[in-house]
Short mmCIF file of C-alpha atoms and ligand atoms in Angstrom, two decimals:
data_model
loop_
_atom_site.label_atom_id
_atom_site.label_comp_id
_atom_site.label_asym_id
_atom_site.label_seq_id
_atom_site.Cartn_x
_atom_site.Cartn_y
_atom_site.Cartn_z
CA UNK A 1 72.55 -36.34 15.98
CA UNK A 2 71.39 -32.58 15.16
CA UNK A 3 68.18 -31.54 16.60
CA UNK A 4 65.60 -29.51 15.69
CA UNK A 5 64.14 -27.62 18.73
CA UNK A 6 60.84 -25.61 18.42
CA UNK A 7 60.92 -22.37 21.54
CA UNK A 8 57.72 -21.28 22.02
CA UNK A 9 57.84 -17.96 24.58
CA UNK A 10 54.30 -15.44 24.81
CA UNK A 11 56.12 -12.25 24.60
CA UNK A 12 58.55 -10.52 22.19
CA UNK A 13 59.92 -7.89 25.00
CA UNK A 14 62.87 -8.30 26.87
CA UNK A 15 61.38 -9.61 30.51
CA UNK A 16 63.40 -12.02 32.85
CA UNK A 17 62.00 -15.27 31.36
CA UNK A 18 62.89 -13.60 27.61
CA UNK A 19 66.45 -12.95 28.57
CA UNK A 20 67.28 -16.14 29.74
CA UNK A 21 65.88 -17.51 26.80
CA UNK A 22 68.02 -15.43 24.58
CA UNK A 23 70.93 -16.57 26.47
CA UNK A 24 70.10 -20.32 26.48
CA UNK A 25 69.31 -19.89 22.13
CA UNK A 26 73.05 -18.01 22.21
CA UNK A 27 74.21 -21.24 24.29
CA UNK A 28 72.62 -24.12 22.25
CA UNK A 29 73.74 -21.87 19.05
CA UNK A 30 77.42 -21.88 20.08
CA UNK A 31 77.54 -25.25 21.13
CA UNK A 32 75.85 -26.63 17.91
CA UNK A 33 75.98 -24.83 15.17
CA UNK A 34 74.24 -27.16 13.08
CA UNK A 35 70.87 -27.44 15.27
CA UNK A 36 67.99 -26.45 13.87
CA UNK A 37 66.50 -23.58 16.06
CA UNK A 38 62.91 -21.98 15.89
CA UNK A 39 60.97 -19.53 18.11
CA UNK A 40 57.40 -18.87 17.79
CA UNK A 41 56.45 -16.06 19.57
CA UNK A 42 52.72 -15.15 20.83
CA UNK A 43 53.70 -11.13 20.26
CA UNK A 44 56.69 -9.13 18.01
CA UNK A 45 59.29 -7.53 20.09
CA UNK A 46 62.89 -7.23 20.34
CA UNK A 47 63.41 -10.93 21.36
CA UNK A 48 62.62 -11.42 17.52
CA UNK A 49 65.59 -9.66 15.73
CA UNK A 50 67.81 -10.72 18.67
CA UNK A 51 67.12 -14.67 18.07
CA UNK A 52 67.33 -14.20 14.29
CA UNK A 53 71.01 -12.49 14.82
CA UNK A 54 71.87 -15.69 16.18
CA UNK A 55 70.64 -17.57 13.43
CA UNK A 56 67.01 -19.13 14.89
CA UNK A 57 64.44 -19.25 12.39
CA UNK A 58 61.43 -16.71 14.10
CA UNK A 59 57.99 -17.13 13.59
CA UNK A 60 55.40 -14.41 14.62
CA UNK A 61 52.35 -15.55 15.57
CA UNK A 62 50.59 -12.97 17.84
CA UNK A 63 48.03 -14.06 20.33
CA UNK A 64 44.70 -12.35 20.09
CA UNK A 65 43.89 -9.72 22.20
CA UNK A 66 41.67 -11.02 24.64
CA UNK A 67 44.68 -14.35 25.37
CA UNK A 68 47.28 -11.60 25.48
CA UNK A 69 45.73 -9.87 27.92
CA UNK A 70 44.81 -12.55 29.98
CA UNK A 71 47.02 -13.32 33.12
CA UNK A 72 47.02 -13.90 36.73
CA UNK A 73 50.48 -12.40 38.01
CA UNK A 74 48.26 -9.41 38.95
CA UNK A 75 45.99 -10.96 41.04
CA UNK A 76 42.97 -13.01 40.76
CA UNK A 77 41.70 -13.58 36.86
CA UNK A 78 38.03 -12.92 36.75
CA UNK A 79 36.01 -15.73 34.75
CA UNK A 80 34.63 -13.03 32.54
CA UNK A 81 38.18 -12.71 31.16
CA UNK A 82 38.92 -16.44 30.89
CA UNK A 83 35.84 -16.67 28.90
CA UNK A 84 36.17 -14.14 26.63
CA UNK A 85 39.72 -15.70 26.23
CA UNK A 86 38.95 -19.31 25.97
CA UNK A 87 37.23 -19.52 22.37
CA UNK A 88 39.92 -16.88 20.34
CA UNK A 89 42.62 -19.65 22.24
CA UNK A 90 41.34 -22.27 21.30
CA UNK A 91 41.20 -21.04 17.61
CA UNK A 92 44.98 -19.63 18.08
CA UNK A 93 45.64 -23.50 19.32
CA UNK A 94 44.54 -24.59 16.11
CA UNK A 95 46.82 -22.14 13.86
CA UNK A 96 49.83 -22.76 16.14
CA UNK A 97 49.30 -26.51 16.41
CA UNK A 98 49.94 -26.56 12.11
CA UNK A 99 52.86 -24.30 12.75
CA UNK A 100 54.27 -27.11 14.47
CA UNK A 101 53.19 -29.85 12.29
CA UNK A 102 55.08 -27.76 9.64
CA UNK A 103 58.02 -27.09 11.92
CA UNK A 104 58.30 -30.79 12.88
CA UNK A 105 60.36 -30.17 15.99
CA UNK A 106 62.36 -33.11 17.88
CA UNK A 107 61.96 -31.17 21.00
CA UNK A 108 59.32 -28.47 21.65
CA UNK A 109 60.87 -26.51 24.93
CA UNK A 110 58.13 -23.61 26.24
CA UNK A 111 58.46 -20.65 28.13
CA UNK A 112 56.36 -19.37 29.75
CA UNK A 113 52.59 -20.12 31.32
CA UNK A 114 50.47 -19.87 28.37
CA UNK A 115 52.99 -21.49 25.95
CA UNK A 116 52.97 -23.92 28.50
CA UNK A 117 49.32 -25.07 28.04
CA UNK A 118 49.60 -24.22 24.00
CA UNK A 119 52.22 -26.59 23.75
CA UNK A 120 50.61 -29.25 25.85
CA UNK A 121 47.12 -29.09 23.91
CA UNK A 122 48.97 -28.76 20.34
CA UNK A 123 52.06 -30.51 20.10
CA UNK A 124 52.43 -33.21 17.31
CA UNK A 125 52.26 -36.88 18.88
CA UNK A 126 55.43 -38.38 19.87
CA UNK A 127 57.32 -34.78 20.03
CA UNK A 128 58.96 -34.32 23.79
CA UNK A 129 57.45 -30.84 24.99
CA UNK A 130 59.68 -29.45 28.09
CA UNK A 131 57.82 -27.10 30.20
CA UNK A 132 60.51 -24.42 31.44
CA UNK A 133 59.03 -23.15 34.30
CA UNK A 134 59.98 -19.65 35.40
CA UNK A 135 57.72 -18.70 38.09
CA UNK A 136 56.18 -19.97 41.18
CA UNK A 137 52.64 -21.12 39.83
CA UNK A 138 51.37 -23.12 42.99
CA UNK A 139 50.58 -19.40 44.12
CA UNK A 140 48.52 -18.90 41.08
CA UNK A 141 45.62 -20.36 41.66
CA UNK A 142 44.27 -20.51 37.83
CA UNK A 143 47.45 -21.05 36.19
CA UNK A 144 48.30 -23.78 38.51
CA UNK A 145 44.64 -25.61 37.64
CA UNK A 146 45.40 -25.49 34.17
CA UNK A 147 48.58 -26.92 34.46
CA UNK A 148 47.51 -29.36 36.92
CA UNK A 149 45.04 -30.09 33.98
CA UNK A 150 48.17 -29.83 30.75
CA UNK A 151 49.92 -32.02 32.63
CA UNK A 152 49.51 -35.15 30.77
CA UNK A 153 51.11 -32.96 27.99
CA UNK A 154 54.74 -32.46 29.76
CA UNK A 155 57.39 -35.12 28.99
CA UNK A 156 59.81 -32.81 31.19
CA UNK A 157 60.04 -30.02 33.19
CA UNK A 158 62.94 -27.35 34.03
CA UNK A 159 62.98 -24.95 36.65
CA UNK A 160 65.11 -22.12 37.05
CA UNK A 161 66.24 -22.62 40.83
CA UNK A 162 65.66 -25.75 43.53
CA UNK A 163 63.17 -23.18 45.14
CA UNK A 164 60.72 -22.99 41.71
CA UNK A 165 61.63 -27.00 41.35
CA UNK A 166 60.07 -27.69 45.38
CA UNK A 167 56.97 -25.43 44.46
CA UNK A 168 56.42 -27.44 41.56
CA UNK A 169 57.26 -30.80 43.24
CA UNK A 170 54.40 -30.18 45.38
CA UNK A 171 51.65 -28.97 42.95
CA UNK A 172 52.49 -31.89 40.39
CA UNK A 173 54.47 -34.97 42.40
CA UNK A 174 54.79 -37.74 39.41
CA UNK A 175 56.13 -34.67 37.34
CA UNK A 176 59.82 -34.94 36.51
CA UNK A 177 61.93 -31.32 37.23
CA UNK A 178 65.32 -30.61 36.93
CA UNK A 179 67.22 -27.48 37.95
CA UNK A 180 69.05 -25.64 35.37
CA UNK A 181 69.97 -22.13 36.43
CA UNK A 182 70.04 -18.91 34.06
CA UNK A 183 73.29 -17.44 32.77
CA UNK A 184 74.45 -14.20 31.83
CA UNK A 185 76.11 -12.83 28.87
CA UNK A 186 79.68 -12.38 30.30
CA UNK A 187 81.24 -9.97 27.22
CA UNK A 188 77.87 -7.67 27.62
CA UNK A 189 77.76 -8.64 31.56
CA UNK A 190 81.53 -6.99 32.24
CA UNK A 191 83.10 -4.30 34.25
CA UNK A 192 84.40 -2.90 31.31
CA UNK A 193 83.03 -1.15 28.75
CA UNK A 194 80.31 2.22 28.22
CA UNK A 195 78.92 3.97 31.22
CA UNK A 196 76.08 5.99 30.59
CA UNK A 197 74.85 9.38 31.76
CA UNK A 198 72.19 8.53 34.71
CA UNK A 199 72.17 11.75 35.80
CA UNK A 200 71.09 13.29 33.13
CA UNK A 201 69.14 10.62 31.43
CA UNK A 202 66.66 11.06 34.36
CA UNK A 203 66.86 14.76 34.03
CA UNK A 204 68.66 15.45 36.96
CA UNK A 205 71.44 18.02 37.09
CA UNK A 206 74.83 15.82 37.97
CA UNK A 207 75.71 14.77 41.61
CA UNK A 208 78.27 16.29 43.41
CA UNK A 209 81.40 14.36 43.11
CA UNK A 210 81.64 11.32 45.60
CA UNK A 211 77.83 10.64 45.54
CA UNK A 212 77.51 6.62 45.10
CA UNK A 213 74.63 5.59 42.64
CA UNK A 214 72.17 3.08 43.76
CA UNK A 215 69.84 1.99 41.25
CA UNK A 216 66.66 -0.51 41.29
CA UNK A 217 67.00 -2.29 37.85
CA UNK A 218 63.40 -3.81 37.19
CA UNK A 219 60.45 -4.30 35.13
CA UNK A 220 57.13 -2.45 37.10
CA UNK A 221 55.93 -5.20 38.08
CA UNK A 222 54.33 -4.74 41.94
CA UNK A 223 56.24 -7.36 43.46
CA UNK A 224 59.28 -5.70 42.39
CA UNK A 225 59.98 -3.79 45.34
CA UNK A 226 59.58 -0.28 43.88
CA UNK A 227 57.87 1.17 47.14
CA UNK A 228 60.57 -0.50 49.25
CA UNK A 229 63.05 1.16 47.44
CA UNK A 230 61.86 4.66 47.54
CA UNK A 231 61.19 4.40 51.44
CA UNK A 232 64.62 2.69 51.90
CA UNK A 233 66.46 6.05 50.29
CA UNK A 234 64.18 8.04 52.76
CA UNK A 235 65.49 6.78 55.96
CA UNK A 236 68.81 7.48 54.81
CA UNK A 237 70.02 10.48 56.31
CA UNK A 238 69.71 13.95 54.68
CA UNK A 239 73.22 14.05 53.48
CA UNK A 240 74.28 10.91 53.15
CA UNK A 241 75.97 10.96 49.40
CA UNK A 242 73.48 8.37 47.78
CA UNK A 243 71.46 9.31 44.62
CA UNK A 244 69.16 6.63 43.81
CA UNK A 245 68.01 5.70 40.27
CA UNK A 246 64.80 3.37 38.87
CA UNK A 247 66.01 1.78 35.93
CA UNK A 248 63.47 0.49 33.99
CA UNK A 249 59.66 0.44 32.93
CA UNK A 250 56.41 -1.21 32.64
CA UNK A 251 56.34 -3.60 30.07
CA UNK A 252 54.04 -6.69 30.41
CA UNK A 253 50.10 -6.29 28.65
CA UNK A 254 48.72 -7.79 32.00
CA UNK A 255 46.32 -5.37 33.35
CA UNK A 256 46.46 -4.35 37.19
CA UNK A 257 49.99 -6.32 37.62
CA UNK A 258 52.77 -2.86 37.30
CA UNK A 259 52.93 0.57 38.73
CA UNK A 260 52.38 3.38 36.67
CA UNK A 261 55.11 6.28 36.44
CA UNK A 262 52.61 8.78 37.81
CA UNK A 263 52.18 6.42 40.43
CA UNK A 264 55.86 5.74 41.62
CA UNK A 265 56.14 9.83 40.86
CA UNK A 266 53.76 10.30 43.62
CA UNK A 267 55.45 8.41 46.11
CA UNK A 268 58.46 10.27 45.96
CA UNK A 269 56.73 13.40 46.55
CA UNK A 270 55.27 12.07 49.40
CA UNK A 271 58.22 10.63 50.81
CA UNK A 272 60.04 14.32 50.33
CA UNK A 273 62.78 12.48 47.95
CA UNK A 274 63.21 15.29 45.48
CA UNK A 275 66.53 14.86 43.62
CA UNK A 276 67.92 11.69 45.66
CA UNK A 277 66.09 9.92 43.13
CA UNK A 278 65.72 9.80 39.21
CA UNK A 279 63.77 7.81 36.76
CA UNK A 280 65.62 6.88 33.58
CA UNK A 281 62.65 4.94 31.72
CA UNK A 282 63.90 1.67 30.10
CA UNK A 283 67.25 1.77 29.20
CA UNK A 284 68.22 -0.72 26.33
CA UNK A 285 71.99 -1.24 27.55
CA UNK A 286 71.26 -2.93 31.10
CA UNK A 287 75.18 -3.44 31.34
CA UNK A 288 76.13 0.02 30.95
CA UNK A 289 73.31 1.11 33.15
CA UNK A 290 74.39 -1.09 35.63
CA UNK A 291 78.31 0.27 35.52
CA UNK A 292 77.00 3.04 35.39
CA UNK A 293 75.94 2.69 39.32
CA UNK A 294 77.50 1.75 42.63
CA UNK A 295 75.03 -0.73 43.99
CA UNK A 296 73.12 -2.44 42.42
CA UNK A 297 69.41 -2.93 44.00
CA UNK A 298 66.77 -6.10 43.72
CA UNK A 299 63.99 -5.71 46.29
CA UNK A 300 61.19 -8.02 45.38
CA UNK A 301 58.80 -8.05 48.05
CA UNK A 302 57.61 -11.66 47.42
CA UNK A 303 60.22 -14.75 46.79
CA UNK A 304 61.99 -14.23 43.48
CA UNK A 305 62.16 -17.27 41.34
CA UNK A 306 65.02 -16.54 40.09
CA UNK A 307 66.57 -12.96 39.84
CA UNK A 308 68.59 -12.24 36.57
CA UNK A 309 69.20 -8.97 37.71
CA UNK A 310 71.53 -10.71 40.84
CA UNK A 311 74.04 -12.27 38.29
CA UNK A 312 73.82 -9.62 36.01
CA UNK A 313 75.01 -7.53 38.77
CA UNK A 314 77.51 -9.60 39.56
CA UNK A 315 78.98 -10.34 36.35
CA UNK A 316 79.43 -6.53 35.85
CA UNK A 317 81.26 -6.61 39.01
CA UNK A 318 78.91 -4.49 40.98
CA UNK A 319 77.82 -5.05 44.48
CA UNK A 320 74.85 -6.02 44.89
CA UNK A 321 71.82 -5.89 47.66
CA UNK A 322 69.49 -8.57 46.97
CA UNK A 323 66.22 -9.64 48.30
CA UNK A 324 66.67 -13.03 50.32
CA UNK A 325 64.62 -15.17 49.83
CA UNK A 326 63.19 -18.11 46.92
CA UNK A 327 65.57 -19.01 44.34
CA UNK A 328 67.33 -15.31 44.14
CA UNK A 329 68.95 -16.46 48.04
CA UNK A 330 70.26 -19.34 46.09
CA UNK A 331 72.68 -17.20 44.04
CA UNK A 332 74.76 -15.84 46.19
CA UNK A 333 76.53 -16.44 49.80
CA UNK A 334 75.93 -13.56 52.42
CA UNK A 335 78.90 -10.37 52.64
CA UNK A 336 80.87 -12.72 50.19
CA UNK A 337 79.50 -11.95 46.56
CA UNK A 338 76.79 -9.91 47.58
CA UNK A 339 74.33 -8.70 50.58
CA UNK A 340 70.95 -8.84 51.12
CA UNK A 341 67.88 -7.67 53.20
CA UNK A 342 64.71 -9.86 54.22
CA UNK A 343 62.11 -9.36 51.29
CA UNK A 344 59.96 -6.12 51.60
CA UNK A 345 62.14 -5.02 55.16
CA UNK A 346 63.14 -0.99 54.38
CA UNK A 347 65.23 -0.51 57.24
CA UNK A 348 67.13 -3.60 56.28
CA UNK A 349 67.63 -2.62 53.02
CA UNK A 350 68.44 1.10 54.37
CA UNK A 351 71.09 -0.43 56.61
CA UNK A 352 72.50 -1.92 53.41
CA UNK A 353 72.69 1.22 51.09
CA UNK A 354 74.89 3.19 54.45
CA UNK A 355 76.76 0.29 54.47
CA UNK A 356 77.92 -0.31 51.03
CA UNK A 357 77.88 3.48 50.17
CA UNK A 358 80.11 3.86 53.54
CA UNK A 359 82.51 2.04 52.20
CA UNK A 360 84.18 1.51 48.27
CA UNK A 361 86.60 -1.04 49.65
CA UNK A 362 83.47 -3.28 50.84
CA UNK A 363 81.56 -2.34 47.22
CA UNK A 364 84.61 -3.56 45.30
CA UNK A 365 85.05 -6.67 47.56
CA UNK A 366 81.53 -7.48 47.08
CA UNK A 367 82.17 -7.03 43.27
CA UNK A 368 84.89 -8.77 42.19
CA UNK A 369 83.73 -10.99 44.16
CA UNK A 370 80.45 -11.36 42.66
CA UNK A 371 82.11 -11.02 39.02
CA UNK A 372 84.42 -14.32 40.15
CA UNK A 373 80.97 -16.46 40.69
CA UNK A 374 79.19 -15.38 37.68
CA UNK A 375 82.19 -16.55 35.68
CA UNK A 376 82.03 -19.92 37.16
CA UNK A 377 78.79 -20.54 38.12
CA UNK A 378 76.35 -17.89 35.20
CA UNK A 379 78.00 -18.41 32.14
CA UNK A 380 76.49 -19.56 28.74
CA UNK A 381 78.95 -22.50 28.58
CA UNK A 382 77.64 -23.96 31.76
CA UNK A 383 73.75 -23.34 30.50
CA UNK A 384 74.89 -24.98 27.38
CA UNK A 385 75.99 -27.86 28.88
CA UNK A 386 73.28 -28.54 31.27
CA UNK A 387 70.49 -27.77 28.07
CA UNK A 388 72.38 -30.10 25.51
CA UNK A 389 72.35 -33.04 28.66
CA UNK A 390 68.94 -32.04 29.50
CA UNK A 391 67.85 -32.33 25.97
CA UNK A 392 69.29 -35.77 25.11
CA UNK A 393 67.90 -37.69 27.99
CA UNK A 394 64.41 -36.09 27.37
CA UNK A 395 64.80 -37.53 23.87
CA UNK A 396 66.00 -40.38 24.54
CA UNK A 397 64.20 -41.18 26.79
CA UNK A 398 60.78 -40.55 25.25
CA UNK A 399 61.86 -42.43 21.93
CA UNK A 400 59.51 -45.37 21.82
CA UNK A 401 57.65 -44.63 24.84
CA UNK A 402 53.74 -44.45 24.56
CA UNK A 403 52.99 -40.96 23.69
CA UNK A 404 50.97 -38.88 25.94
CA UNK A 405 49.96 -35.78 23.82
CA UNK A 406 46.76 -34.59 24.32
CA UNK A 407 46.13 -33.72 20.80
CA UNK A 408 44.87 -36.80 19.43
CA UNK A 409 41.92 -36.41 21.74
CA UNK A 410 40.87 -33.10 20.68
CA UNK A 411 41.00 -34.44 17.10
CA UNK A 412 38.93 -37.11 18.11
CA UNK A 413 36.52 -34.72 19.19
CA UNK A 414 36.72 -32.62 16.04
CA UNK A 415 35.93 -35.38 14.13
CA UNK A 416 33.09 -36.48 16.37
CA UNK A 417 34.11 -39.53 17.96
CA UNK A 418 34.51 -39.80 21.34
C1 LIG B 1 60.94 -14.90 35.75
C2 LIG B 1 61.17 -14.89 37.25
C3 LIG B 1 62.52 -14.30 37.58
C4 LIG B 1 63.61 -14.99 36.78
C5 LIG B 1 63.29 -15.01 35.31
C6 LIG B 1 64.28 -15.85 34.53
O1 LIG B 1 60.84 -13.64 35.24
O2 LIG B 1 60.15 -14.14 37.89
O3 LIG B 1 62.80 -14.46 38.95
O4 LIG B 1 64.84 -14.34 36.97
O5 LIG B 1 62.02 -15.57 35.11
O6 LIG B 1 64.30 -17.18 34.95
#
């Protein structure tokens, strides 16, 4: 039986949750061609014109300003903000909700927190909405009432790794999660193909030959490990041959959650760094960047959910120095595919740059090694299979059960009865 699936994600840029949902559309594409496949996005971006390539039907429907900006990865949200936000979302509800009627989805599958609660207050009765949950939310203490409060709207929940799944176990126990891990591109993910400049793309004039790049690939989000980083490179000794390189940029609209350039910029001159450190900006071709370095570096300083960056890493057969802890220690089995430092720990992750830069027989170990796993364990084959699964017994199993959509009852209200 085709199916028509309705993806609902909040942003249009290219952010972890975004890239895993390109690769599952890419997946459920090549696996069934004949699928019907839509996106609704809350804001335009390059996620847009890279679903439509693969043949899903986009439709732009950008949040208003005050929703967009709303969000509590930064930190507390203030009531003020919900406020403001609650009466422009409840009118967005309304657009999206005949969106959907005119979609008329089999499966509605969101991703990402405020798609989450959308989908739950708007989807069409009887339609199976699957919450894919990429984040841990019982931290969140808004986000995690609201869901608590959606609830009744989820037929089915994924998470991204056992570690997201637990979280979620314990803020919502009759809720029904399943693990499906993220995948990686394997062609773009490779250790062949372009290598880019980094030198000078962060205007630095080139390294002396032998220096090993070791880059922190990353949005700016805080909890990225930014600060670790930079103090990491400074305990390394004065001439150890290690240039290291921030890939990436602040993207999200969430006020108060990223560092700013000037700020990052600043630290370095503190910390003396000079020219053992460039920024590139946001570099479009991850892959090359990422062949384009040594080691690759992912220091969140708070459990990572899930860590694309780890099997990218590993796909392009790079070694890698993760942050171990959450789902990200899930990936990967210590000095086998990759190594790793406790979250936010400098010297640790210091130890780790002198030891992989010491040595280009333990970095290509650690590589092909790492390339190996994300072949068997990342790829879009495997996603595939666990989606298509994941999507039949959600459907099946909510065919002729009593529907628990939460829209009816807002009509009701509309319409003044009770
Ligand atoms: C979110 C998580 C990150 C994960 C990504 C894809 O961005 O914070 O850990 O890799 O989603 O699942």
């Amino acid at each position: 039986m085709n199916l028509r699936i309705a993806y609902l994600n909040p942003s249009g840029k290219l952010g972890g949750a975004e890239t895993s949902l390109r690769e599952m559309l890419a997946g459920v594409r090549a696996a069934e061609p004949d699928w019907d496949l839509w996106l609704v996005l809350g804001e335009d971006g390059p996620l847009a014109a890279l679903a439509r390539q693969l043949g899903v039907r986009v439709v732009l429907k950008p949040f208003p300003p005050a929703l967009a900006r709303l969000g509590d990865a930064g930190g507390a949200v203030s009531l003020s903000s919900l406020a403001r936000a609650a009466g422009p979302a409840i009118s967005y509800a309304r657009t999206l909700a005949a969106t959907l009627d005119e979609i008329a989805p089999d499966i509605i599958h969101t991703n990402g927190l405020k798609m989450h609660l959308l989908g739950a207050y708007t989807r069409p009765e009887r339609t199976p909405l699957i919450w894919h949950i990429h984040d841990y939310v019982s931290s969140r203490r808004l986000m995690s009432r609201l869901l608590r409060l959606f609830r009744r709207g989820c037929t089915a929940a994924i998470a991204n790794s056992n570690s997201v799944a637990q979280d979620l176990h314990a803020l919502m126990p009759g809720l029904g999660v399943t693990t499906i891990y993220n995948a990686v591109d394997l062609n773009r993910y490779s250790p062949d193909g372009s290598h880019l400049d980094l030198d000078e793309l962060a205007g630095l004039p080139p390294a002396p030959h032998g220096t090993v790049r070791v880059g922190l690939v990353a949005t700016f989000a805080r909890w990225k490990g930014h600060k670790v980083f930079l103090e990491a490179l400074a305990r390394l000794a004065s001439d150890a041959p290690v240039r290291g390189f921030i890939i990436g940029g602040p993207i999200y609209q969430t006020a108060g959650s990223q560092w700013s350039l000037d700020e990052l910029k600043s630290l370095v001159k503190d910390l003396n760094l000079g020219e053992r450190i460039g920024f590139t900006g946001f570099l479009e071709d991850t892959a090359a960047s990422m062949r384009s370095l040594d080691v690759v570096v992912h220091a969140s300083t708070q459990p990572e959910p899930f860590g694309m960056v780890i099997i990218e890493a590993m796909a392009a057969g790079k070694a890698v120095i993760a942050s171990r802890a959450g789902g990200a220690a899930e990936l990967f089995v210590e000095d086998e595919n990759a190594v790793s430092h406790p979250p936010g720990d400098r010297a640790a992750l210091a130890r780790q740059i002198e030891r992989l830069s010491g040595s280009a027989e333990l970095r290509s170990k650690i590589g092909a090694a790492g390339r190996a796993t994300a072949c068997r364990l990342f790829g879009r084959d495997r996603l595939a299979a666990d989606l298509l699964g994941f999507y039949r017994r959600v459907r099946d199993e909510s065919l002729g059960t009593p529907d628990l959509g939460l829209r009816s009852r807002w009509r009701a209200v509309d319409h003044g009865r009770p």
